[in-house]
Amino acid sequence: MTTDETSTLELPEAEATGKSPVPAATVRRLLLALFLNFGITSIACYSLLPMLPVLMEGWHSGPVTVGGVLFVFSALRFCGFIVVDRLDLSRVRLTLTMSLAVAAGLMGTAVLLRGVRTAVVLLIFGVAVCMSINSVTVRTCIGDFVEAAEERVGAFSRLQVVTNLCSAGGPMLGALLYFRSAGSWMLVTALIFGVSAAMTLLAVPKGLTLSTHRSPKDRSWWRGALRNRDLRRVALASFTCFILYSQLFSAMPLYLFDIAQPAVAGSVFLVNALLVVLLQMPVGRWAGRRMARSGGGLRMFAAVSACMAASLLLTGLSHLAIAWLVLAILIFTVGETILGAVNDQSFMAVKGDLDTLSSVKSRMAVTALGSSVGSFIGGSCSLAVAHAWRFDAYWYLIAGLGVCAAGAFWKRGRG
């Protein structure tokens, strides 16, 4: 469920900060606090994420409005690296605690103002920014304070597992609360953010600060990225795959929660999260070997597109038969785990003259853009097609996009 959040802004630079090493006991305490922070926050995040399009549709918002809100929310959810680049957010405990405390306050205010729809939407946008700052700061902490490369990889792997395990119950919780009342859903989400903020304040060691070093290249990284032809190809493939991936939290909730019972609809997202945990390691290893043999990532992006296209086609054909839906989610999750395994490395493999940090920023920008565009399509086009014909037709159209993309990436991968 967290394919779109697997990198850190400072990871490549961690060993060049020039800071004195932090004691190992402090690092272990910090890692435990970061895992708790991200785990608890993931429950709130995935309680909010799939219910946002349902909230907008329940307000009888038009397709363009629903898509527009999802576009902005997704873009803001990935903007943390921009904010961190421009503000002094180097004090670890303060930044982590305040980002979550502000998120809790914004959601709590949304409960009080839930009759003012524009205000609620703006407050939720603020929550997206807070989650993004928290996410980037957590990952930057691992990059800055875990010195050995192998230990950093292990820390990120454990963070991913904790995130997926904790986020598994978020959609189910969100669905049950939302269909009881929107106010209950917002209030409990605010309380979860608050609990995460309080835990962070107590658990994160005092006095830790992040490196604020910025090289002159940092401000013009995008120019070098645009001049790199191979990176542009990878960026287009990644962008397309994230359009397909974002259907899971844009069109899928609108489809499921409109017809199925909340518990049944929520269970689909629960299955996805649990399958990610189970498949992450074996599929990741297979994808890594295949990528190494093929000499690049385009064929792996073709595999991602093919899996997601097959899954979305099967969703349209399932007519909400639970067995077929579970099979569709299984196939989708295989594509999701392949994407998570090869996306970062594909950008690294074609970075050319770019420094590693610029490659990471390029990946994060493409993820943000693909997820935002995909969320807009999933929120607006799915409703427009459903109103004009049937929702099934939307799944066939978006599956067709995936098939075309898979063919194009496979052909390019041979070259």
PDB file of C-alpha atoms in Angstrom, residues 43 115 207 354:
ATOM      1  CA  ILE A  43      -3.260   3.887  10.279  1.00  0.00           C
ATOM      2  CA  GLY A 115     -20.778  21.694   7.560  1.00  0.00           C
ATOM      3  CA  GLY A 207      19.070  17.094  20.511  1.00  0.00           C
ATOM      4  CA  LEU A 354      23.337  13.515 -12.321  1.00  0.00           C
TER       5      LEU A 354
END
